[in-house]
PDB file of C-alpha atoms and ligand atoms in Angstrom:
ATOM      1  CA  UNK R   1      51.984  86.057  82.708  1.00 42.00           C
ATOM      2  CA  UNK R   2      52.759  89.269  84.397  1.00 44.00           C
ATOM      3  CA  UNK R   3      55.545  91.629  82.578  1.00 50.00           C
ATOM      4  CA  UNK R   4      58.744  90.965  84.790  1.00 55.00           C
ATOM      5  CA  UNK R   5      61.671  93.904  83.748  1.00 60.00           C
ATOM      6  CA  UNK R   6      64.457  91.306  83.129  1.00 60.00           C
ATOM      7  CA  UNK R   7      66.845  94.065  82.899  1.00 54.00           C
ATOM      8  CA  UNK R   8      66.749  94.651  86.267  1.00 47.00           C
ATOM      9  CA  UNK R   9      65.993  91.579  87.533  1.00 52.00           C
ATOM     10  CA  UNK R  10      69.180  89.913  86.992  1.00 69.00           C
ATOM     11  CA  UNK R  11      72.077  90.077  85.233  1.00 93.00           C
ATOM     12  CA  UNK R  12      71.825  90.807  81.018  1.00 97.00           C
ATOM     13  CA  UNK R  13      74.354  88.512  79.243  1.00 98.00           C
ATOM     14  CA  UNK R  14      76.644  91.485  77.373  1.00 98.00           C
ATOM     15  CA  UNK R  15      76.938  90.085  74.886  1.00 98.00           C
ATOM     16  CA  UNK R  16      74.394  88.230  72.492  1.00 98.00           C
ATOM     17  CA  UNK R  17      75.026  86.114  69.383  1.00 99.00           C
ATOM     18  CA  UNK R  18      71.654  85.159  66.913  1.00 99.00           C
ATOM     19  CA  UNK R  19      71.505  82.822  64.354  1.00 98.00           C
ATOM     20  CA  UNK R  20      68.354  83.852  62.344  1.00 98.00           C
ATOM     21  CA  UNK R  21      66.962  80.927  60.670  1.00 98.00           C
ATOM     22  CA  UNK R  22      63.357  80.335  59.538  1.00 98.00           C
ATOM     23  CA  UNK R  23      62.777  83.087  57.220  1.00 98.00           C
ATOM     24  CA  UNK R  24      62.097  80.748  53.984  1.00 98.00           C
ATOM     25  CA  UNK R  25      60.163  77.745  55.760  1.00 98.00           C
ATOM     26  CA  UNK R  26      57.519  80.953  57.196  1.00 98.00           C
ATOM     27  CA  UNK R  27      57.481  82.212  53.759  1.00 98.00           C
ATOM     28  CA  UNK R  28      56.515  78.824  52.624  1.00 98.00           C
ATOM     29  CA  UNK R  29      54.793  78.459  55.471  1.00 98.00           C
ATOM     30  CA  UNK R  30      52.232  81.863  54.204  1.00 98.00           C
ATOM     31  CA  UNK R  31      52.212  80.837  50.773  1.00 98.00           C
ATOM     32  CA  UNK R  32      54.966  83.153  49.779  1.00 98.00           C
ATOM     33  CA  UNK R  33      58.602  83.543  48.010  1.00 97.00           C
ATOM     34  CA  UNK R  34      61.137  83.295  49.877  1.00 97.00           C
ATOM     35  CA  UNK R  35      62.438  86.772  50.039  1.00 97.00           C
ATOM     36  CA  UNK R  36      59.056  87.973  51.795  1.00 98.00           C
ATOM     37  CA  UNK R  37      60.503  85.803  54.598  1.00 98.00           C
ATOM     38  CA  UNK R  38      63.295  87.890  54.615  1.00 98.00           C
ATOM     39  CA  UNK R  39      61.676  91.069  55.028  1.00 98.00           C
ATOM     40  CA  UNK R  40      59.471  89.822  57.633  1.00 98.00           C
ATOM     41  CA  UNK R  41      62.816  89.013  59.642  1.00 98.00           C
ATOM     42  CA  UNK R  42      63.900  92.830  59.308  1.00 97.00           C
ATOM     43  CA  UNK R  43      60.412  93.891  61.210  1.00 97.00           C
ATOM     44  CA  UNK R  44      61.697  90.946  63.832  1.00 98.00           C
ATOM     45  CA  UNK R  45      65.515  92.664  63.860  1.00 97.00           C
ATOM     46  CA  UNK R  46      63.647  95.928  64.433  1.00 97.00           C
ATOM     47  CA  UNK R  47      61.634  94.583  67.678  1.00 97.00           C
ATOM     48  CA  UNK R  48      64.558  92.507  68.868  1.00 98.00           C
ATOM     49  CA  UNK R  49      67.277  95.130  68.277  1.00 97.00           C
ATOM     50  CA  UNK R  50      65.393  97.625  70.495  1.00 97.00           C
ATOM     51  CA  UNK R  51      64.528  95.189  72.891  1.00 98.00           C
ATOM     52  CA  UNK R  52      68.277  93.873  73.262  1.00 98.00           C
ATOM     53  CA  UNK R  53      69.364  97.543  73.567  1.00 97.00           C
ATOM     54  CA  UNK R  54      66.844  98.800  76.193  1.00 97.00           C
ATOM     55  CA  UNK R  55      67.577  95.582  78.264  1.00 97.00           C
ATOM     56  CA  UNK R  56      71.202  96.885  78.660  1.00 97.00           C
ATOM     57  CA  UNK R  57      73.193  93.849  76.244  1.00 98.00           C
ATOM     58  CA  UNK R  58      76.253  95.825  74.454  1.00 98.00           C
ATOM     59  CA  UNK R  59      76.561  93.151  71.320  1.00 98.00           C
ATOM     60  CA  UNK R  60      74.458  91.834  69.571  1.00 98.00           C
ATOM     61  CA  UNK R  61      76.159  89.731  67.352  1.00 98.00           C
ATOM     62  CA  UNK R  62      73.846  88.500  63.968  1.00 98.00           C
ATOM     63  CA  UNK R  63      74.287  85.967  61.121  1.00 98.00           C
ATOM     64  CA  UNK R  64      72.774  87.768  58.316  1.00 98.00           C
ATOM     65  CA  UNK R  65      74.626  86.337  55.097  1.00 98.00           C
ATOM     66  CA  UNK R  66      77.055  83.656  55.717  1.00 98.00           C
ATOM     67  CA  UNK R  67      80.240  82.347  53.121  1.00 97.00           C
ATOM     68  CA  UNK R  68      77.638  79.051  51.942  1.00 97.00           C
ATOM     69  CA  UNK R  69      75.156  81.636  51.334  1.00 98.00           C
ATOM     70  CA  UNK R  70      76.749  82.937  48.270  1.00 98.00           C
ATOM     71  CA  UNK R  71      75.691  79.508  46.613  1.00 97.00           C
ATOM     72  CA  UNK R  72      71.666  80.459  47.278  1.00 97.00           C
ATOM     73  CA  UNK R  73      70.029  80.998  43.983  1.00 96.00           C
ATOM     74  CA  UNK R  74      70.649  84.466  42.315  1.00 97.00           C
ATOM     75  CA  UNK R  75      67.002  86.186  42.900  1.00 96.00           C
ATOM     76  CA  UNK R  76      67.376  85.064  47.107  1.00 97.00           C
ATOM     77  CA  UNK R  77      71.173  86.584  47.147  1.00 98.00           C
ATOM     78  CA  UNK R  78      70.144  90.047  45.332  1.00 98.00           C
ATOM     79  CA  UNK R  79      66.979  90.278  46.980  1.00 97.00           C
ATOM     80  CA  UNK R  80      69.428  89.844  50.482  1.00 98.00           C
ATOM     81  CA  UNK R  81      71.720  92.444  48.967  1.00 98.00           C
ATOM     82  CA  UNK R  82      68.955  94.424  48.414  1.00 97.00           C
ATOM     83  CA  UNK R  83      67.517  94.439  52.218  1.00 97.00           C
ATOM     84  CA  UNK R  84      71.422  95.559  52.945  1.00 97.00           C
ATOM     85  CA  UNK R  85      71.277  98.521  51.053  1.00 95.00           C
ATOM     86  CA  UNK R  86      67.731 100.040  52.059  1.00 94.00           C
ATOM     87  CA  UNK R  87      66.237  98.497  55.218  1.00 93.00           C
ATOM     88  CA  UNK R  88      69.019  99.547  57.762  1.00 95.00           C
ATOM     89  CA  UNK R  89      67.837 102.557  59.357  1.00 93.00           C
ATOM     90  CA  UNK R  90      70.463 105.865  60.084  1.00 94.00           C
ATOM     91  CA  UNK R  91      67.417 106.997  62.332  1.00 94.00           C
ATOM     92  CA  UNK R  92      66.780 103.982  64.478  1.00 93.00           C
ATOM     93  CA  UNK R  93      70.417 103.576  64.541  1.00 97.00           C
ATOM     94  CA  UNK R  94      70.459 107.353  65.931  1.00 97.00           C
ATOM     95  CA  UNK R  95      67.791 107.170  68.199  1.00 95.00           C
ATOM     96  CA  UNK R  96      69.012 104.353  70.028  1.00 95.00           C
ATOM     97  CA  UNK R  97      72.837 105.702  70.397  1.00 97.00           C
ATOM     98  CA  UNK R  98      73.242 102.425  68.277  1.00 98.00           C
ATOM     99  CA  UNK R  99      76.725 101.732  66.586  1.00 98.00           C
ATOM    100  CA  UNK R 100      77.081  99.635  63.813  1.00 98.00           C
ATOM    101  CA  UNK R 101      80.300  96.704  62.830  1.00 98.00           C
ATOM    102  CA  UNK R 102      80.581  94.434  60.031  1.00 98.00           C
ATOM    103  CA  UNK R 103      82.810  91.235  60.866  1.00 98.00           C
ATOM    104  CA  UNK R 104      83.206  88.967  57.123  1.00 98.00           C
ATOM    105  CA  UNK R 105      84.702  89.021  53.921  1.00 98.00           C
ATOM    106  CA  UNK R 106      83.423  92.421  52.874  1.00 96.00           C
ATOM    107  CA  UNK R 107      85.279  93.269  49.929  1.00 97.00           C
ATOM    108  CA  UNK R 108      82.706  90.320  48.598  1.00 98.00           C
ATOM    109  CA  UNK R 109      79.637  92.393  48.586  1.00 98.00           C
ATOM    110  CA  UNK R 110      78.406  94.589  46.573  1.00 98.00           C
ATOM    111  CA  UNK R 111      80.037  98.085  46.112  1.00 98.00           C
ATOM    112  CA  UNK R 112      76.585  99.807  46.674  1.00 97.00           C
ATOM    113  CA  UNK R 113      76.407  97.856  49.535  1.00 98.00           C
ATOM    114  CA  UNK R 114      79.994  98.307  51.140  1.00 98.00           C
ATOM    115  CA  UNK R 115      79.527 101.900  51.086  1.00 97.00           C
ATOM    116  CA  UNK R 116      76.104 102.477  52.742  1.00 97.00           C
ATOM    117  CA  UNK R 117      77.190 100.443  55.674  1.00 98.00           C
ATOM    118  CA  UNK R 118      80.563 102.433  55.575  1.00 98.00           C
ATOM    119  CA  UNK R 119      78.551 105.147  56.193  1.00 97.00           C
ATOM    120  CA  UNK R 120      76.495 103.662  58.852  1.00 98.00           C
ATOM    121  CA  UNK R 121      79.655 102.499  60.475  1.00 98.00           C
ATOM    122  CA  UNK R 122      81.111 106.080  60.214  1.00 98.00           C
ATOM    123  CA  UNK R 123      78.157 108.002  60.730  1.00 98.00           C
ATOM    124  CA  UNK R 124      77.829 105.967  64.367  1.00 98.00           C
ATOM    125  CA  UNK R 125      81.204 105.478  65.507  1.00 98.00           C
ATOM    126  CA  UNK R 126      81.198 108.022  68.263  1.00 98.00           C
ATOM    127  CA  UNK R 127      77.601 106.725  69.523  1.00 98.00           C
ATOM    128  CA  UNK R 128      78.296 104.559  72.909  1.00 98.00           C
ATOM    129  CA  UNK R 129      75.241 102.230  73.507  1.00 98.00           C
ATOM    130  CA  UNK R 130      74.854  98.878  72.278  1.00 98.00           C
ATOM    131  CA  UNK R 131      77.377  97.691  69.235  1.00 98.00           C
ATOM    132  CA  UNK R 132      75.540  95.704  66.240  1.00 98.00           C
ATOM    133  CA  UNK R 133      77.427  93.223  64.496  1.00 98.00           C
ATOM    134  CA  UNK R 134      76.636  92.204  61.452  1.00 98.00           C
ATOM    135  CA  UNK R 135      78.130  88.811  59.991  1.00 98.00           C
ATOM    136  CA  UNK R 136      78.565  89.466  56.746  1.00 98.00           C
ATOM    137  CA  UNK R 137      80.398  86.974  54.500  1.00 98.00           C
ATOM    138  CA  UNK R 138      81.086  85.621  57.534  1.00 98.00           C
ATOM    139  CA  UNK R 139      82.287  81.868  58.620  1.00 98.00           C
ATOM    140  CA  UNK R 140      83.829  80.779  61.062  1.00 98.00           C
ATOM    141  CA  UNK R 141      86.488  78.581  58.597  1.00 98.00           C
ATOM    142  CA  UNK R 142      87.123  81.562  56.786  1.00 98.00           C
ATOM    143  CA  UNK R 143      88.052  83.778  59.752  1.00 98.00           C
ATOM    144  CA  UNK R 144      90.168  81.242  61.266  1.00 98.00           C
ATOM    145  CA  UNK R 145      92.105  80.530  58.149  1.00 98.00           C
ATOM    146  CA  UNK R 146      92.862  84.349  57.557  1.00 98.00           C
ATOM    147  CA  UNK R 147      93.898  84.371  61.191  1.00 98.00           C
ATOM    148  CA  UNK R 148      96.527  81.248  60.173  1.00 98.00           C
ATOM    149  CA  UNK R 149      97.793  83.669  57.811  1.00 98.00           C
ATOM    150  CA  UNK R 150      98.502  86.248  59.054  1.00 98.00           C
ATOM    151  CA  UNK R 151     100.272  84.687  62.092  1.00 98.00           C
ATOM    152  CA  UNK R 152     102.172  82.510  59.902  1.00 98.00           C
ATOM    153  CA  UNK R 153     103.186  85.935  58.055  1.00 98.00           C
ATOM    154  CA  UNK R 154     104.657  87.396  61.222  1.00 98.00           C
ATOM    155  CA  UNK R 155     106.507  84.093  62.456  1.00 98.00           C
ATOM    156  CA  UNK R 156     108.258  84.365  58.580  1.00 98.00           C
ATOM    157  CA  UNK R 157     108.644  88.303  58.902  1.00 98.00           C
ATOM    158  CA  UNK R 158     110.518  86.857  62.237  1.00 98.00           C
ATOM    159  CA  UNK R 159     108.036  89.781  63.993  1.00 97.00           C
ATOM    160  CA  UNK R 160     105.929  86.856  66.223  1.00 98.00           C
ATOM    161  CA  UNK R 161     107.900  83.416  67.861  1.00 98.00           C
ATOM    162  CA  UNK R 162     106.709  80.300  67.630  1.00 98.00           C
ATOM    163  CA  UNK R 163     106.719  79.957  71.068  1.00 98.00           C
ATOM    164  CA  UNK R 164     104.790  83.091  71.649  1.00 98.00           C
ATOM    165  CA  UNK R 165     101.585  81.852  69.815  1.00 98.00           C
ATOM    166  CA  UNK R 166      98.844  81.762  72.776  1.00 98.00           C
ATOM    167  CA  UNK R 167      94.952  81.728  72.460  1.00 98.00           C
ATOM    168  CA  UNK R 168      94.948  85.603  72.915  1.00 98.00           C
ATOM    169  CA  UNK R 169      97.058  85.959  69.752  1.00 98.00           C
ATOM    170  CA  UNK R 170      94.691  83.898  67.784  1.00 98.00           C
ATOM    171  CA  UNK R 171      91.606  85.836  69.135  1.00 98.00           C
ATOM    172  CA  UNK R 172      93.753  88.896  68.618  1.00 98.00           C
ATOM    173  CA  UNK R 173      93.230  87.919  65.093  1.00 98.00           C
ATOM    174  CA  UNK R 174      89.931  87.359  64.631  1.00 98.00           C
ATOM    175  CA  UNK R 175      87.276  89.606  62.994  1.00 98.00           C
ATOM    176  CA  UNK R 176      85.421  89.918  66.844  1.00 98.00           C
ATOM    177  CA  UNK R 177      88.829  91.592  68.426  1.00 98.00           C
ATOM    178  CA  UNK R 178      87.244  94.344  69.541  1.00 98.00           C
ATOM    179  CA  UNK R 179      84.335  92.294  71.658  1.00 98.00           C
ATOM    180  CA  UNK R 180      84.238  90.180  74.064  1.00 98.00           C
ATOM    181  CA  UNK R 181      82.667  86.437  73.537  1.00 98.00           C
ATOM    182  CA  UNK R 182      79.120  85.521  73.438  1.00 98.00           C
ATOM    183  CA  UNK R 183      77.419  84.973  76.542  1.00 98.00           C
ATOM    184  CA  UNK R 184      74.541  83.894  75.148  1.00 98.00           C
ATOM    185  CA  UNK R 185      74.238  82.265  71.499  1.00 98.00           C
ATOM    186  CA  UNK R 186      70.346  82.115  70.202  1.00 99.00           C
ATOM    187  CA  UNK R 187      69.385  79.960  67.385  1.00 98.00           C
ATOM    188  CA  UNK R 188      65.740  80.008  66.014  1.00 98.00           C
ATOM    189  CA  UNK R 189      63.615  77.831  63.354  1.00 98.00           C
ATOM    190  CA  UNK R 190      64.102  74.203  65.163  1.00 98.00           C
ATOM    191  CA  UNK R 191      67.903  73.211  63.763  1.00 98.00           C
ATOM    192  CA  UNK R 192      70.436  72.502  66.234  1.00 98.00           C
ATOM    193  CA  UNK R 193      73.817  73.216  65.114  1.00 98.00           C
ATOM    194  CA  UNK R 194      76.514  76.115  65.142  1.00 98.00           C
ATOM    195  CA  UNK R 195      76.218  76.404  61.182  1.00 98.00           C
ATOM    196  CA  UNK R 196      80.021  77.674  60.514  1.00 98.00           C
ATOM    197  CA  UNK R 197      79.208  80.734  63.008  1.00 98.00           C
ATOM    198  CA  UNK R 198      81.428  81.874  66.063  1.00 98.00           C
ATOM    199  CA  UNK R 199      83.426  78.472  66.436  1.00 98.00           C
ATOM    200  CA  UNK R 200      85.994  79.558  68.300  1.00 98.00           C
ATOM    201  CA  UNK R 201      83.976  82.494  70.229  1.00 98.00           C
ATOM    202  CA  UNK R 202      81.317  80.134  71.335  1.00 98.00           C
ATOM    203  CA  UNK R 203      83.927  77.842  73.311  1.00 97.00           C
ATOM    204  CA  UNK R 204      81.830  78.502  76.623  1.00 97.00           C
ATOM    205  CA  UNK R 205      78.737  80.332  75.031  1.00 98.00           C
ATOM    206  CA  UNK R 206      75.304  79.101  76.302  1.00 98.00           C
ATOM    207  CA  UNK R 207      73.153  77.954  73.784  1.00 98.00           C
ATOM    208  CA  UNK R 208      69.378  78.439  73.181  1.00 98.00           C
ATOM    209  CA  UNK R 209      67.279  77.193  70.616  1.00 98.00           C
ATOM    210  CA  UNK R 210      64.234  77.202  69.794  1.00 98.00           C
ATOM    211  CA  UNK R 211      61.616  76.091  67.514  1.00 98.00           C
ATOM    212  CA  UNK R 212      60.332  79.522  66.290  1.00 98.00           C
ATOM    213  CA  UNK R 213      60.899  81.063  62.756  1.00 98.00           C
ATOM    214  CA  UNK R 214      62.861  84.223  62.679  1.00 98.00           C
ATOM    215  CA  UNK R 215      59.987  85.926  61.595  1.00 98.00           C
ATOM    216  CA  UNK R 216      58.043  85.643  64.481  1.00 98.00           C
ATOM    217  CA  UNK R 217      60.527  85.724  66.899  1.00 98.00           C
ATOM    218  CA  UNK R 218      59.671  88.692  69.059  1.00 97.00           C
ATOM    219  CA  UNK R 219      60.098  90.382  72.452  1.00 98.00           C
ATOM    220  CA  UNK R 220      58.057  87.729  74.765  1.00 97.00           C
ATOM    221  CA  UNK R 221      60.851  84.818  73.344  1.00 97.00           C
ATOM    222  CA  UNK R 222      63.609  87.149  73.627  1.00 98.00           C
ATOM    223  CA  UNK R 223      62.680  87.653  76.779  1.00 98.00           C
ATOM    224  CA  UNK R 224      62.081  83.794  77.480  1.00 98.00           C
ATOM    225  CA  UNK R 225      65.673  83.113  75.951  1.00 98.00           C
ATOM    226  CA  UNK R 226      67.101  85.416  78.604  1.00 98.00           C
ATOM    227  CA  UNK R 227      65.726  83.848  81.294  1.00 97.00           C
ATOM    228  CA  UNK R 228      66.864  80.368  80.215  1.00 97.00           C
ATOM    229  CA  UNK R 229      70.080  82.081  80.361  1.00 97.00           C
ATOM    230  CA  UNK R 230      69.829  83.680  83.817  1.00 96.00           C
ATOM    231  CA  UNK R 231      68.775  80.246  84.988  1.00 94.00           C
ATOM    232  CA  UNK R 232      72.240  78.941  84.059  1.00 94.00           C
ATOM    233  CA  UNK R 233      74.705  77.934  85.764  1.00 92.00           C
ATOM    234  CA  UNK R 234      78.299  78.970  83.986  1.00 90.00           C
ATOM    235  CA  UNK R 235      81.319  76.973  85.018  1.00 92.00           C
ATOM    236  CA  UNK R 236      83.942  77.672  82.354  1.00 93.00           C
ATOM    237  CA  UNK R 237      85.630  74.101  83.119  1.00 92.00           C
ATOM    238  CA  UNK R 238      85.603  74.595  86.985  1.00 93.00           C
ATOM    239  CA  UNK R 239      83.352  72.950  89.762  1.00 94.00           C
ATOM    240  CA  UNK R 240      79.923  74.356  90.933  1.00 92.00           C
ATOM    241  CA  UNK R 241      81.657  74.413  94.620  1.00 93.00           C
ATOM    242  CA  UNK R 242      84.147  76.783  92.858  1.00 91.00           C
ATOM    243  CA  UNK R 243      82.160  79.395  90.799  1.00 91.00           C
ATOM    244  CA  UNK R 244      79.728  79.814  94.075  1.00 89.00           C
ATOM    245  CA  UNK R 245      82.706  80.583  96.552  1.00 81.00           C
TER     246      UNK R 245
HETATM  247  C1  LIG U   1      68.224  82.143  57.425  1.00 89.61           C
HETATM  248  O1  LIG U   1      66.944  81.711  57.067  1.00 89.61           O
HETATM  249  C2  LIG U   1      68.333  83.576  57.228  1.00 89.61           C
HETATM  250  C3  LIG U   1      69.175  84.166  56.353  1.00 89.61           C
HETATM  251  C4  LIG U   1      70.124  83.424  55.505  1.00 89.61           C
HETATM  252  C5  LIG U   1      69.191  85.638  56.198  1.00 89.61           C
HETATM  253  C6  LIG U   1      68.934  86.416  57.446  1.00 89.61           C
HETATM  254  C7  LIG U   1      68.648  87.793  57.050  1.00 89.61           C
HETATM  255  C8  LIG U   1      67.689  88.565  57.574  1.00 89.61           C
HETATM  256  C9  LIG U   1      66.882  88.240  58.752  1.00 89.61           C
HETATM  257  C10 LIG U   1      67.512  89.894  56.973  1.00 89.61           C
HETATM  258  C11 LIG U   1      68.522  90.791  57.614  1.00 89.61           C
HETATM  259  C12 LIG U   1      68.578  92.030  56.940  1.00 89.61           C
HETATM  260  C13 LIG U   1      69.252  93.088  57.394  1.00 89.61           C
HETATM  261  C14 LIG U   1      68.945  94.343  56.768  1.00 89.61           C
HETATM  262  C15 LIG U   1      70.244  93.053  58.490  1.00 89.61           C
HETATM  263  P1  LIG U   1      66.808  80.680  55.863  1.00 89.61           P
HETATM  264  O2  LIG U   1      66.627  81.465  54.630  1.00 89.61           O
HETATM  265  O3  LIG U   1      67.972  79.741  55.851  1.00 89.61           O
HETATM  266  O4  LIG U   1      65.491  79.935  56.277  1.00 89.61           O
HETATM  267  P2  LIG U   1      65.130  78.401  56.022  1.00 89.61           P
HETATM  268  O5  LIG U   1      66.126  77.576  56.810  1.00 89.61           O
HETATM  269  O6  LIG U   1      63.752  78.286  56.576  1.00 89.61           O
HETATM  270  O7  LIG U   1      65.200  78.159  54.546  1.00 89.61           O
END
């Protein structure tokens, strides 16, 4: 098939949520533990991180270590933990104009860990192309819950009313405040489900999944994911007549 620019071809969804699943079937899949499935998906975060940014997306939104995965057995966690601290790159990061968030529970990780991607956050706060997110400690429940909270908090400080609760104070309280909601949510390795990731967010997120480990998920099905996207059309409860006036 001939090499078709998507990015300007049509429009780039701005914002792009992945759930990267697969990494310990392909291990198993090659004969190998499960953390070598792992590092395999950093060499796919690589391509697809580039990719995302040269096709003009500003988020890209990714599920690296959710709340459930704390329960994984104590070598897979570490060797997770592990990735975190040395596989991020300050260069590509650099190179790209790249900035770097963390939404999750992050005062659950590892010190070690906490402060390298401090400093990754700090080092590219000023940079202005595309913004990766990193879930970290991250689910949905969890997020919502604090959110309760801390409404709840100002109704009894007598700072919020009742009656002023709307959907944009909830999102206001949410971890993803400072982006707008997935356009586009891709799932890889074959299951079908949300998984505890971007509940409320993904209210009127397209959805893509496909059958492909994370491992091998590179440019030509990023590319095909896109598409699928373009090809869509988005309502947001309204008629077709409606959206195409
Ligand atoms: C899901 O596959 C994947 C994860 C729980 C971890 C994702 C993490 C990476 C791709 C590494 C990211 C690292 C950095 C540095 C950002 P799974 O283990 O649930 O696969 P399975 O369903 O086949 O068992």
């Amino acid at each position: 098939m001939p090499h078709t620019d998507l990015s300007v071809s049509k429009h780039i969804p701005a914002h792009v949520a992945i759930i990267m699943d697969g990494n310990g079937r392909w291990a198993k899949e090659h004969g190998k533990p499960r953390t070598e499935g792992h590092k395999e998906g950093v060499e796919a975060l690589r391509v697809i991180v580039e990719e995302a940014a040269r096709m003009g997306v500003k988020y890209l939104t990714l599920y690296t270590f959710s709340t459930e995965n704390w329960k994984r057995p104590h070598e897979e966690v570490s060797a997770l933990m592990e990735l975190l601290l040395n596989s991020i790159e300050e260069d590509l990061l650099q190179k790209n104009n790249l900035k770097l968030q963390i939404i999750g529970e992050k005062a659950k990780l590892p010190t070690a860990v906490q402060q390298a991607l401090q400093h990754l956050m700090d080092t590219t706060n000023a940079n202005t192309g595309m913004c990766i997110v990193l879930a970290l400690s991250y689910s949905s429940r969890w997020e919502l819950t604090e959110a309760v909270r801390q409404i709840a908090q100002q109704v009894q400080e007598g700072i919020l009313s009742v009656d002023d609760i709307s959907s944009a104070t909830v999102a206001a309280h949410l971890s993803t405040n400072f982006m707008p909601d997935p356009d586009l949510l891709i799932r890889t390795g074959a299951e079908k489900r949300l998984s505890n990731y971007l509940l409320w967010q993904c209210a009127y997120t397209e959805l893509y999944f496909c059958d492909t480990y994370w491992p091998d998920f590179r440019k030509d099905e990023f590319h095909r994911a896109i598409e699928d996207y373009q090809r869509r059309e988005r309502r947001f409860g309204k008629t077709s007549e409606q959206v195409n006036d």
